[in-house]
GROMACS .gro file of C-alpha atoms in nm:
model
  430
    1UNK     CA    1   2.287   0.690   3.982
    2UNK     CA    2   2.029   0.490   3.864
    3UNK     CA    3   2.042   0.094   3.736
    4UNK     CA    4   1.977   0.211   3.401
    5UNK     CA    5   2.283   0.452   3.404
    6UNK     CA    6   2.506   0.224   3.588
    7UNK     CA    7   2.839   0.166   3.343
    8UNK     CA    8   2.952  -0.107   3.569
    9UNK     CA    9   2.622  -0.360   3.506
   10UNK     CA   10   2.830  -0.520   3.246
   11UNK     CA   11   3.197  -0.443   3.256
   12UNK     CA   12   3.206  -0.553   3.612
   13UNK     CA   13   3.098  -0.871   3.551
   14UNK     CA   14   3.274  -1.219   3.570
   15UNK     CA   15   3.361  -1.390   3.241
   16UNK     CA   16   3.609  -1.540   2.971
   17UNK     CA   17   3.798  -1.257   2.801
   18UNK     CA   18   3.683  -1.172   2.452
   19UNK     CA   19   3.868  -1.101   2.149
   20UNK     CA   20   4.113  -0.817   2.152
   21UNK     CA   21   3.953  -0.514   1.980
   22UNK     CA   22   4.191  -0.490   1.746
   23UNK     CA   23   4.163  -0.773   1.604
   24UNK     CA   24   3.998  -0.736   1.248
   25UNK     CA   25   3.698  -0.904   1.354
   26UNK     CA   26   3.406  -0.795   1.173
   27UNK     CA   27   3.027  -0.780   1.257
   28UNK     CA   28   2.852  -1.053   1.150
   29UNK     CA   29   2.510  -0.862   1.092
   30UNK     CA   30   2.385  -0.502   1.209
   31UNK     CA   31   2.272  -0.616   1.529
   32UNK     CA   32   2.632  -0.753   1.609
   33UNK     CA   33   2.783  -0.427   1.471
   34UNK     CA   34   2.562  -0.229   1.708
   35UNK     CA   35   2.631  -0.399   1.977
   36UNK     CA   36   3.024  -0.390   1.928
   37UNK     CA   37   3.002   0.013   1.876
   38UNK     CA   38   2.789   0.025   2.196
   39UNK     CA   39   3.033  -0.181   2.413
   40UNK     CA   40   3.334  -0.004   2.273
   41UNK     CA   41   3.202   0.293   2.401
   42UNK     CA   42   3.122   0.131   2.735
   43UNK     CA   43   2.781   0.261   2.628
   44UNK     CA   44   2.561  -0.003   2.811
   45UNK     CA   45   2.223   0.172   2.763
   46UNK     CA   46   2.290   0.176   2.421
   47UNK     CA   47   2.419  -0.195   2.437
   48UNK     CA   48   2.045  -0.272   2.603
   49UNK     CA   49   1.841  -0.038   2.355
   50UNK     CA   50   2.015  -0.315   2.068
   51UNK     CA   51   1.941  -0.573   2.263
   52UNK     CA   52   1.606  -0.529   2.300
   53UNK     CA   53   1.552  -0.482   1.925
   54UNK     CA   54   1.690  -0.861   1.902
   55UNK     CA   55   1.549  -1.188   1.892
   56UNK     CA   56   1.772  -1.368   2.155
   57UNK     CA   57   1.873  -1.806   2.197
   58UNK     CA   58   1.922  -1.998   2.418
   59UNK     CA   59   2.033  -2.349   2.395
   60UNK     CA   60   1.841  -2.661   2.482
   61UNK     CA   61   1.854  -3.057   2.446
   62UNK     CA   62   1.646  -3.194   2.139
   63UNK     CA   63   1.490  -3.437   2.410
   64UNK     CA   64   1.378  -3.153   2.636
   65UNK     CA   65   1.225  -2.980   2.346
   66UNK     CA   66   1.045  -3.316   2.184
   67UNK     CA   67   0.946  -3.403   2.568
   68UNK     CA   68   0.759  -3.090   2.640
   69UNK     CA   69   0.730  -2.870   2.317
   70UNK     CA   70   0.514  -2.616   2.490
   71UNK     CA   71   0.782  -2.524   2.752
   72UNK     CA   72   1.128  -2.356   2.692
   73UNK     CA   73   1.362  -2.458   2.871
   74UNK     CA   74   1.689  -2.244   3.099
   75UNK     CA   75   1.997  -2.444   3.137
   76UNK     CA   76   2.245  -2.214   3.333
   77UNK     CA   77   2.611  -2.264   3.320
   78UNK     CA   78   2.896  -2.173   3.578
   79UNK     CA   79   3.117  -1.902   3.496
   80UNK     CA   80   3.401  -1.763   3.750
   81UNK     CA   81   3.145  -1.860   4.045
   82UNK     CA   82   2.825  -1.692   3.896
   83UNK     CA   83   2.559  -1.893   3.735
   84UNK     CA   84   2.462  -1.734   3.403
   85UNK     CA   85   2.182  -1.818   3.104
   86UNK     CA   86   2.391  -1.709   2.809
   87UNK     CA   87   2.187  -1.619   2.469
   88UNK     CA   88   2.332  -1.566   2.126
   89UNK     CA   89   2.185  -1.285   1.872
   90UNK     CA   90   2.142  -1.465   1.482
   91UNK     CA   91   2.423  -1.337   1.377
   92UNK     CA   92   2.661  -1.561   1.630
   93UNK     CA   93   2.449  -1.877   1.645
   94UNK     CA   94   2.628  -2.179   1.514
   95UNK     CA   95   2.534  -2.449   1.237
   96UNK     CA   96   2.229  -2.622   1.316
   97UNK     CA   97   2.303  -2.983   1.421
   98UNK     CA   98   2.078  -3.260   1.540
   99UNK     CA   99   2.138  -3.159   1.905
  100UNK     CA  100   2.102  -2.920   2.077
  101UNK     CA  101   1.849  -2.715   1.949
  102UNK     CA  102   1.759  -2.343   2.026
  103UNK     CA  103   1.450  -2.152   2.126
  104UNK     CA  104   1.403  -1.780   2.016
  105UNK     CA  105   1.285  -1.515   2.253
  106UNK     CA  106   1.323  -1.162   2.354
  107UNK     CA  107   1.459  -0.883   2.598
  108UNK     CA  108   1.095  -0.805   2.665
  109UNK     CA  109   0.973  -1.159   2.747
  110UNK     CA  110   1.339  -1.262   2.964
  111UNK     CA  111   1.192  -0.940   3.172
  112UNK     CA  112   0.889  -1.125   3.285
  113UNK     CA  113   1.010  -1.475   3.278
  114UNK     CA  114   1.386  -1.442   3.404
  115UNK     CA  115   1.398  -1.796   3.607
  116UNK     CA  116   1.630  -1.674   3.922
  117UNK     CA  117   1.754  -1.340   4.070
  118UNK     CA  118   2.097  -1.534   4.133
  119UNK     CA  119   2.129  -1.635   3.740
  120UNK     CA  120   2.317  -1.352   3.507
  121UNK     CA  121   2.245  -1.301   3.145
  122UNK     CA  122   2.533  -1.358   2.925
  123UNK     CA  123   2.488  -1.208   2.570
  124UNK     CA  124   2.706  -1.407   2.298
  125UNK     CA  125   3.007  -1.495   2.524
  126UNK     CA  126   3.333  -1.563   2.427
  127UNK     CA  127   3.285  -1.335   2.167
  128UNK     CA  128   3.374  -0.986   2.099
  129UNK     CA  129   3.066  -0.862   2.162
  130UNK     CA  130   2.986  -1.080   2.465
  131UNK     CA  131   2.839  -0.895   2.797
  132UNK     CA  132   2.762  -1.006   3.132
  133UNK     CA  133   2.455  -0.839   3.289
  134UNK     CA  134   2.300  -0.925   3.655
  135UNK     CA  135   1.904  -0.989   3.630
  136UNK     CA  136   1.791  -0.881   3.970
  137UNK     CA  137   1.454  -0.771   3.958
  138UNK     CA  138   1.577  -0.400   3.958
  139UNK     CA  139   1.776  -0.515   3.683
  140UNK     CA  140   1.494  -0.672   3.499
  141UNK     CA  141   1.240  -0.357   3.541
  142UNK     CA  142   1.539  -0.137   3.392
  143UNK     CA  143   1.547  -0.428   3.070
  144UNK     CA  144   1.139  -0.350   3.029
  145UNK     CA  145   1.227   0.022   2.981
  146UNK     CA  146   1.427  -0.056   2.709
  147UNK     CA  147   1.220  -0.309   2.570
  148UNK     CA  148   0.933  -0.067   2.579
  149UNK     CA  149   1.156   0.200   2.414
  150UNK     CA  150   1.261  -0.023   2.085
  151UNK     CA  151   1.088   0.116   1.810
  152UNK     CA  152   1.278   0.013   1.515
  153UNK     CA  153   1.098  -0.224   1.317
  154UNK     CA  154   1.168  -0.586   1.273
  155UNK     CA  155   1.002  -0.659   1.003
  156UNK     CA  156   0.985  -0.506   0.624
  157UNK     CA  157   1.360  -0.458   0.615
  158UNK     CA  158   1.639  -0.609   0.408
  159UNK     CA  159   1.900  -0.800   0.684
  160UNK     CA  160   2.198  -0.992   0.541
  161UNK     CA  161   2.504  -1.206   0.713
  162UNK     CA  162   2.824  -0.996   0.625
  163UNK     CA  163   3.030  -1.280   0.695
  164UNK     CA  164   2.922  -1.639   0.790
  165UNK     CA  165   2.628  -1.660   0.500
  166UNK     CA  166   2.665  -1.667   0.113
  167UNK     CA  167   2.703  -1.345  -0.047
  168UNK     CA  168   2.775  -1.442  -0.450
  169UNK     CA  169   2.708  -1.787  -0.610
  170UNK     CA  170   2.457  -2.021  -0.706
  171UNK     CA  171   2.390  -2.095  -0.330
  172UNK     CA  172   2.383  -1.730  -0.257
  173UNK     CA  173   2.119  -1.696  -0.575
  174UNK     CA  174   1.855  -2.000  -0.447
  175UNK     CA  175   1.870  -1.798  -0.107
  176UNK     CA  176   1.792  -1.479  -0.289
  177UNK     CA  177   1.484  -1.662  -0.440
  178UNK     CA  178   1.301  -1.680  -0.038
  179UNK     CA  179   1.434  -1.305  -0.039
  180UNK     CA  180   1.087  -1.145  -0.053
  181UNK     CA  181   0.957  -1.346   0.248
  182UNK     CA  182   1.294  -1.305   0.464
  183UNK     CA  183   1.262  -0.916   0.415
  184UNK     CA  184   0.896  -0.890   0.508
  185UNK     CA  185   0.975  -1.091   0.825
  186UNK     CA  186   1.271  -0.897   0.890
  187UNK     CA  187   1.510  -1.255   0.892
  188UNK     CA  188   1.854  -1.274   0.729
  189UNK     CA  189   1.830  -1.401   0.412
  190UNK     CA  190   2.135  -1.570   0.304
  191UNK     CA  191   2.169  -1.746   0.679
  192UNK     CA  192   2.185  -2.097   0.519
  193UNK     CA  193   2.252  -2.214   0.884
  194UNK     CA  194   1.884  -2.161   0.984
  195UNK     CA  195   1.748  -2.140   1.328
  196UNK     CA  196   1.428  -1.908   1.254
  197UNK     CA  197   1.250  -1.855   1.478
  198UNK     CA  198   1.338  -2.138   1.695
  199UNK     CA  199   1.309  -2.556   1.681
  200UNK     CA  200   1.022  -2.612   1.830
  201UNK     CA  201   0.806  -2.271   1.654
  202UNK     CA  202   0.961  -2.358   1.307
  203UNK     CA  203   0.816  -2.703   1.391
  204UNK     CA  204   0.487  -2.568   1.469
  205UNK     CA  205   0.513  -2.303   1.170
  206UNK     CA  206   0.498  -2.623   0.872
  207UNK     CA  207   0.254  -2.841   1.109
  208UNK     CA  208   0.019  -2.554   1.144
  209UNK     CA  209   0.078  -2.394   0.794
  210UNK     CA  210   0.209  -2.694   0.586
  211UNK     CA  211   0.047  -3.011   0.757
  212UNK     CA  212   0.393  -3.116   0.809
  213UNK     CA  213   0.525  -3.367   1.065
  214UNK     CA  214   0.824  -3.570   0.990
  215UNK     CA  215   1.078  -3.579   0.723
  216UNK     CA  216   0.887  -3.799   0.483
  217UNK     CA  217   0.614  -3.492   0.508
  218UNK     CA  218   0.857  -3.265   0.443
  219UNK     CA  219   1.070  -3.383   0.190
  220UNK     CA  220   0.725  -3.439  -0.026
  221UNK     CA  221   0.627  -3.085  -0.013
  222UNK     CA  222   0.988  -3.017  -0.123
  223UNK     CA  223   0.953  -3.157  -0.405
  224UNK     CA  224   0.593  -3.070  -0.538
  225UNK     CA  225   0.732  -2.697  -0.474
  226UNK     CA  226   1.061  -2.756  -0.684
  227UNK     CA  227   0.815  -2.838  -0.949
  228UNK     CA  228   0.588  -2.603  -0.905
  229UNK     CA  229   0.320  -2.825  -0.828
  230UNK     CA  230   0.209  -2.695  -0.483
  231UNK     CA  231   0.023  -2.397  -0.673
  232UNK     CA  232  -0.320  -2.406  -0.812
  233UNK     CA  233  -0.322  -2.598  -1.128
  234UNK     CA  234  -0.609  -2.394  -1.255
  235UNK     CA  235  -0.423  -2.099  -1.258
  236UNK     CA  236  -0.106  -2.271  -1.475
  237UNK     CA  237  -0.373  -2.360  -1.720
  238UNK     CA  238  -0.520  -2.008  -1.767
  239UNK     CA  239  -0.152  -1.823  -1.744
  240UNK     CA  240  -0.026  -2.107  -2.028
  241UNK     CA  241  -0.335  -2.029  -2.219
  242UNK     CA  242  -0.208  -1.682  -2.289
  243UNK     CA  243   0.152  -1.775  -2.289
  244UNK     CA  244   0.060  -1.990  -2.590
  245UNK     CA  245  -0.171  -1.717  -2.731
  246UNK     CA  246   0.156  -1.464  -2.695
  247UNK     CA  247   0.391  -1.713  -2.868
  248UNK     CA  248   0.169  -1.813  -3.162
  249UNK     CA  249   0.125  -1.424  -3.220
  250UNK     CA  250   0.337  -1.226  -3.041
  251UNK     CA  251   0.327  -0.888  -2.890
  252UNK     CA  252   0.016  -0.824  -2.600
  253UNK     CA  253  -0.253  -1.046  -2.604
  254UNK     CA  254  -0.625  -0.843  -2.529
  255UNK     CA  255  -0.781  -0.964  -2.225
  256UNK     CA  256  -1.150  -1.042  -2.486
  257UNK     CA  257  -0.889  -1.257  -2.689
  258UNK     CA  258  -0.770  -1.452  -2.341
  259UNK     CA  259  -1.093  -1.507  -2.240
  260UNK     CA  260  -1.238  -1.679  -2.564
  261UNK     CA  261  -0.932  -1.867  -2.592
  262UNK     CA  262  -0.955  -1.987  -2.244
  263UNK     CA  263  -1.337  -2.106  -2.333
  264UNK     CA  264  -1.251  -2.275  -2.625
  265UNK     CA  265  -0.966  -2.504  -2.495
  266UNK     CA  266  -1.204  -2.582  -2.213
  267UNK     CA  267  -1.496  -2.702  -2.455
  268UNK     CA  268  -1.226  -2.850  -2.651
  269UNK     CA  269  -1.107  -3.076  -2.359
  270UNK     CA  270  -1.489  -3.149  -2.250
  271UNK     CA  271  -1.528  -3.267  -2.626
  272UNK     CA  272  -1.261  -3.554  -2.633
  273UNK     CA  273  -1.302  -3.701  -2.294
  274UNK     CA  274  -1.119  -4.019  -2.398
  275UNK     CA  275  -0.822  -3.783  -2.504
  276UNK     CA  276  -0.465  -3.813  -2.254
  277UNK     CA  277  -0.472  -3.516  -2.011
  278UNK     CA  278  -0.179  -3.296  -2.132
  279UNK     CA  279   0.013  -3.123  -1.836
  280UNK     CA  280  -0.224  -2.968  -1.557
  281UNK     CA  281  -0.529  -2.790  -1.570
  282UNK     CA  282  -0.934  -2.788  -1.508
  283UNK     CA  283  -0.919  -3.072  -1.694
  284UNK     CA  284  -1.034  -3.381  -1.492
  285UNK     CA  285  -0.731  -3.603  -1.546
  286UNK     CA  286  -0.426  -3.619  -1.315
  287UNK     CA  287  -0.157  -3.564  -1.557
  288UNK     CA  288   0.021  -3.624  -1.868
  289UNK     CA  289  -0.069  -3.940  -2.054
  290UNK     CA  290  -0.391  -4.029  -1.796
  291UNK     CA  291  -0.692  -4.062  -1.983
  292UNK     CA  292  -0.994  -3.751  -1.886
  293UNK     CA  293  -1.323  -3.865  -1.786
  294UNK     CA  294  -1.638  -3.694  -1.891
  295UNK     CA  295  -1.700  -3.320  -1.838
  296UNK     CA  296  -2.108  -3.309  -1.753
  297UNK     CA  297  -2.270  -2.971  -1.902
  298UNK     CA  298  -2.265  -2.826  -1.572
  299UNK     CA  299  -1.906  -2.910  -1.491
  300UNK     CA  300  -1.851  -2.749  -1.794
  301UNK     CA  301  -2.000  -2.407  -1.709
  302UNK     CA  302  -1.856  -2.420  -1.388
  303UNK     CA  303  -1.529  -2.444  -1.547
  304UNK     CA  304  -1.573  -2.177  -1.751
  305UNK     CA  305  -1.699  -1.911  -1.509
  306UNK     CA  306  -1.436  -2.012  -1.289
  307UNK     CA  307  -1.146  -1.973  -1.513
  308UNK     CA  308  -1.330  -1.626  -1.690
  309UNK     CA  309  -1.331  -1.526  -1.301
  310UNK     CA  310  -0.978  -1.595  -1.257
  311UNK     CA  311  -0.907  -1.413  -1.559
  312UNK     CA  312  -1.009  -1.084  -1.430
  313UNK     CA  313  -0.859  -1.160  -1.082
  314UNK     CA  314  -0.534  -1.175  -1.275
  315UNK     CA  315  -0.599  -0.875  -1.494
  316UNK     CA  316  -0.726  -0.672  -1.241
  317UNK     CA  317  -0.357  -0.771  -1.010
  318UNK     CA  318  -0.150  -0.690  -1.301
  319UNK     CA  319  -0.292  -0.339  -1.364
  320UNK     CA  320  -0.226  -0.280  -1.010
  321UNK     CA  321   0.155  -0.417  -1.041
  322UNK     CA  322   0.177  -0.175  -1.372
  323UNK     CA  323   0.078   0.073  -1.139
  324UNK     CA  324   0.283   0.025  -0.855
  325UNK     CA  325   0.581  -0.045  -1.076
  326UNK     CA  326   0.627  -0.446  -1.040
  327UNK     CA  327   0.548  -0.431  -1.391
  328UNK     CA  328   0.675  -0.303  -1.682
  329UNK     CA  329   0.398  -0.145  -1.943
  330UNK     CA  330   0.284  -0.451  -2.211
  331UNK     CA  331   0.440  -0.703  -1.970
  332UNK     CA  332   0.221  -0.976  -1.816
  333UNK     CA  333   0.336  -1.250  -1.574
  334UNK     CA  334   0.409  -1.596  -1.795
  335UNK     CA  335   0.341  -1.844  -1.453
  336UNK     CA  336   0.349  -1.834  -1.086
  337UNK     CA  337   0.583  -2.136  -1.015
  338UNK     CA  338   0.795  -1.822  -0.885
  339UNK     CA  339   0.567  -1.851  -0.576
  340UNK     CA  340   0.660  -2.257  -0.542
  341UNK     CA  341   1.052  -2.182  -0.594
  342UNK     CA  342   1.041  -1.910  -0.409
  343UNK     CA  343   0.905  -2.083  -0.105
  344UNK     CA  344   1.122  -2.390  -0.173
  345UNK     CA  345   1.384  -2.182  -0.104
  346UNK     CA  346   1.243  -2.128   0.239
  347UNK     CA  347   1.122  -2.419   0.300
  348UNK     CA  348   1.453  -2.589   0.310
  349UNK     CA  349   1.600  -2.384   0.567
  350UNK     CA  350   1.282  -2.431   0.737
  351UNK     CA  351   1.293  -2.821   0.720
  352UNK     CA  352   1.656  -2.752   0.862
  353UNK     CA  353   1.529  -2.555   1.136
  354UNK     CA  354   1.292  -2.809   1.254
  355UNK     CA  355   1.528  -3.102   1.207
  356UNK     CA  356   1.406  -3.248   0.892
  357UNK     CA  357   1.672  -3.233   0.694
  358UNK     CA  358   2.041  -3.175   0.758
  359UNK     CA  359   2.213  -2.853   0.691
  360UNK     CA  360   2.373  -3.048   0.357
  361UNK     CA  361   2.048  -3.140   0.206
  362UNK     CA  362   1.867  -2.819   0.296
  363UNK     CA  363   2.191  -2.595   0.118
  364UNK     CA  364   2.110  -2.931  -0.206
  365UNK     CA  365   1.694  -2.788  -0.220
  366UNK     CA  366   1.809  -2.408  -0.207
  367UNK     CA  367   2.052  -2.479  -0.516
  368UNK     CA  368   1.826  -2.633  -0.682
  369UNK     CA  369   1.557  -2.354  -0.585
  370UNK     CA  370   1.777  -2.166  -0.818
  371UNK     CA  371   1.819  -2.325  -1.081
  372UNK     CA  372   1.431  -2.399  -1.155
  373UNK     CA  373   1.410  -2.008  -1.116
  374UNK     CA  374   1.658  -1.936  -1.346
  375UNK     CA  375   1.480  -2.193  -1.616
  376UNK     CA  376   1.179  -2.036  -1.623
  377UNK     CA  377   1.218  -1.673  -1.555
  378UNK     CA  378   1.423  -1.409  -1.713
  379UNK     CA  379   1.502  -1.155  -1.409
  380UNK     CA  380   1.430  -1.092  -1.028
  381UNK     CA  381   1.177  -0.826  -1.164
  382UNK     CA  382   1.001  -1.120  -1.361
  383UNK     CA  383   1.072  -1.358  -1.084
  384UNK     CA  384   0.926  -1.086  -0.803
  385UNK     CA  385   0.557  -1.037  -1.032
  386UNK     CA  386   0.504  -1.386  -1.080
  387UNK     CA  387   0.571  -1.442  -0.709
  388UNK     CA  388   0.369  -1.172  -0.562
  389UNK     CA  389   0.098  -1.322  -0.809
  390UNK     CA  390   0.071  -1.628  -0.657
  391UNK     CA  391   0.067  -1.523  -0.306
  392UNK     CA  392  -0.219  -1.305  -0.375
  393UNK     CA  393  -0.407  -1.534  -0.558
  394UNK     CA  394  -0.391  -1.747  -0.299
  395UNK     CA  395  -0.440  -1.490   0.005
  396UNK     CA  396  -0.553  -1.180  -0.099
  397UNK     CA  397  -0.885  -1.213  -0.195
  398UNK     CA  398  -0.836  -0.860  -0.441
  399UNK     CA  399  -0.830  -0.710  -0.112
  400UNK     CA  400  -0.473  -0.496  -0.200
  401UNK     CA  401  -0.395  -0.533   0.179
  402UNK     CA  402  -0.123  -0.659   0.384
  403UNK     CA  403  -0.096  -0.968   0.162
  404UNK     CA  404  -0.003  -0.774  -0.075
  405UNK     CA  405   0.124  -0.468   0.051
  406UNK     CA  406   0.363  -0.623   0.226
  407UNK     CA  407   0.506  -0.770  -0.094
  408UNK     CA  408   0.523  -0.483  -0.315
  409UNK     CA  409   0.692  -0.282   0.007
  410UNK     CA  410   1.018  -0.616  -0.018
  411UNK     CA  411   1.001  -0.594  -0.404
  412UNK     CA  412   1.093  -0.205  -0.366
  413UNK     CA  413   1.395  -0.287  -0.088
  414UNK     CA  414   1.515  -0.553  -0.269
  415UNK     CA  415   1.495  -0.368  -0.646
  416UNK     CA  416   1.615  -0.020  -0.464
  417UNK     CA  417   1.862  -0.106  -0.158
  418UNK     CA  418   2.260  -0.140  -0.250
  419UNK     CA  419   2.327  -0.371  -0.039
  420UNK     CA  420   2.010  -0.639  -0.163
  421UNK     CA  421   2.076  -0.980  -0.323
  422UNK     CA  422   1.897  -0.880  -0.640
  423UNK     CA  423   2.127  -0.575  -0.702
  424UNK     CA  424   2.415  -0.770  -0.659
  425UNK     CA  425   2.366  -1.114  -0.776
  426UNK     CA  426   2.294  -1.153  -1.157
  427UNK     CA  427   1.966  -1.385  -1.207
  428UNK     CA  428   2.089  -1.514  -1.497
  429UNK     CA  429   2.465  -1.697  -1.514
  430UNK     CA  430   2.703  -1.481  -1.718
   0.00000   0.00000   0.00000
């Protein structure tokens, strides 16, 4: 009998007992649930085949991760005589606190980087689905089979916390708002608790993508993206352009009609450069009530071409959302602050995940994630266009590729799937 066949390379090993199987305990999240089945069945191939489709932590001191945030890393415990590395699945981490923190890994990568033959790996102990394996290099080969074996996906599909994250509720509805982003990277999205994808990578992840490196850094972006001020103020002035045009005469507004209004406010605003800006725009003031300075002739055309670009950027997008069903026929998107609120909403649990905020103020930013969201938008389908807008505006370059593939593929699992946030919570308070 081979290693990978042996039903005794978990239930023989040392450990605490776990919970009696009949105790009502339910699965956290599918991975949990699989694993349970598996062990029940004293299935431990199938245990490993899970396993290996997980993203696995381990615990470490904040200092050893601020002292060396290149390195992860191993702090073994003693258990019944045997040294052991134990690693929790998302489902069974605990509340992020200041200390200790977490790094994420893999089956795959504990294969090639396992620190000792003597140390075992413990999967979520003193739970019911905790396991004890020995990681011999025999032991370790046999974990690269399965590793190499795991073909489910882990991104591009809808994961939620059956029990320990918000189902229903405002808190439940400002997670919903990051739901797009948490399906296409395959992440739980209602885990309010968030560890991601580990302290010191979510760390890395806003320095790298945000410019973010302390709380001061990232309670400012907060709160430019609660207001929907981390966008490009050129496109709220073009969208508002035709939001006006649509309220002043209702029904669609033709794209020729757009475009010469667009012009006209421009010249307008180059006319009267003494006039107070008024909100955001091309204009060349910095906000409401700060006087404009001079538009030169050039400036002016510039401006112009840009936003009559823009124009048919947007156009263009929308007839490709009519077609692909993120719009309704005769509907246009109104803004893209969904894109800032949206992101908000992730961006608090990933200030909590690098330690920027604590788990109270991060739940504070997702509430109020939802309620600017419910302010300005009517639905999740409005909410989802003017979302998807703004990330391809900003990334995809009319390219129709992964930017935005990957968006329209989340809009259709969380419109579609029984089980999503957006068929279950209402966007609007009854």
């Amino acid at each position: 009998m081979g290693v990978d066949d042996e039903p005794g390379a978990a239930s023989q090993a040392p450990g605490p007992g776990g919970w009696a199987h009949g105790s009502g305990w339910r699965a956290p999240a599918e991975v949990e649930r699989d694993l349970y089945t598996a062990k029940l069945r004293g299935d431990w191939p199938a245990y490993l085949d899970v396993l290996a489709r997980a993203d696995l932590y381990h615990a470490m001191s904040r200092a050893q991760a601020d002292a060396q945030p290149g390195w992860i890393h191993f702090n073994p415990v003693r258990v019944n005589g045997h040294l052991m590395l134990a690693f929790h699945t998302d489902g069974m981490l605990p509340a992020p606190v200041p200390d200790p923190v977490f790094f994420a890994t893999d089956l795959a990568d504990l294969a090639q980087d396992w620190p000792r033959d003597d140390e075992w790996l413990a999967v979520n102990p003193g739970t019911p689905v905790e396991a004890f394996f020995p990681a011999t290099a025999a032991h370790r080969q046999m974990w690269r089979r399965h590793a190499e074996r795991a073909t489910a996906p882990r991104r591009g599909r809808l994961r939620t916390l059956w029990s320990g994250g918000p189902l229903h509720g405002p808190v439940a509805h400002g997670l919903a708002c990051g739901a797009l982003l948490c399906v296409t990277n395959g992440s739980l999205w209602n885990a309010m608790g968030w560890h991601g994808t580990g302290y010191v990578r979510e760390r890395r992840r806003l320095q790298e993508w945000w410019g973010i490196t302390d709380r001061a850094g990232w309670a400012s972006a907060m709160e430019d993206l609660l207001a929907g001020e981390m966008s490009s103020s050129v496109w709220g002035f073009v969208l508002g352009v035709r939001r006006s045009l649509a309220l002043d005469f209702g029904g669609t507004v033709e794209l020729d009609h757009w475009r010469h209004a667009t012009t006209r406010v421009l010249h307008h605003r180059a006319a009267q450069p003494t006039a107070p800006a008024q909100g955001t725009g091309p204009a060349q003031g910095t906000g409401p009530g700060q006087s404009v300075r001079p538009v030169s002739e050039t400036e002016l055309r510039a401006q112009v071409a840009g936003a009559q670009r823009l124009i048919g950027r947007i156009a263009r997008y929308e007839a490709r959302f009519r077609a692909d069903g993120l719009l309704p026929e005769n509907r246009f998107v109104h803004s893209v602050a969904a894109w800032d609120y949206g992101r908000a909403s992730k961006m608090a649990r990933w200030g909590l995940g690098a330690r920027y905020c604590t788990l109270e103020e991060a739940e504070q930013a997702v509430l109020r994630a939802g309620r600017v969201s419910r302010l300005d938008y009517r639905s999740w389908e409005d909410f989802s266009a003017a979302y998807i807008l703004g990330r391809c505006l900003h990334f995809d370059e009319e390219e129709f590729g992964d930017w935005y593939g990957e968006m329209l593929a989340a809009h259709r699992i969380l419109m579609t799937d029984p089980a999503s946030p957006w068929r279950n919570i209402p966007f609007k308070q009854p």
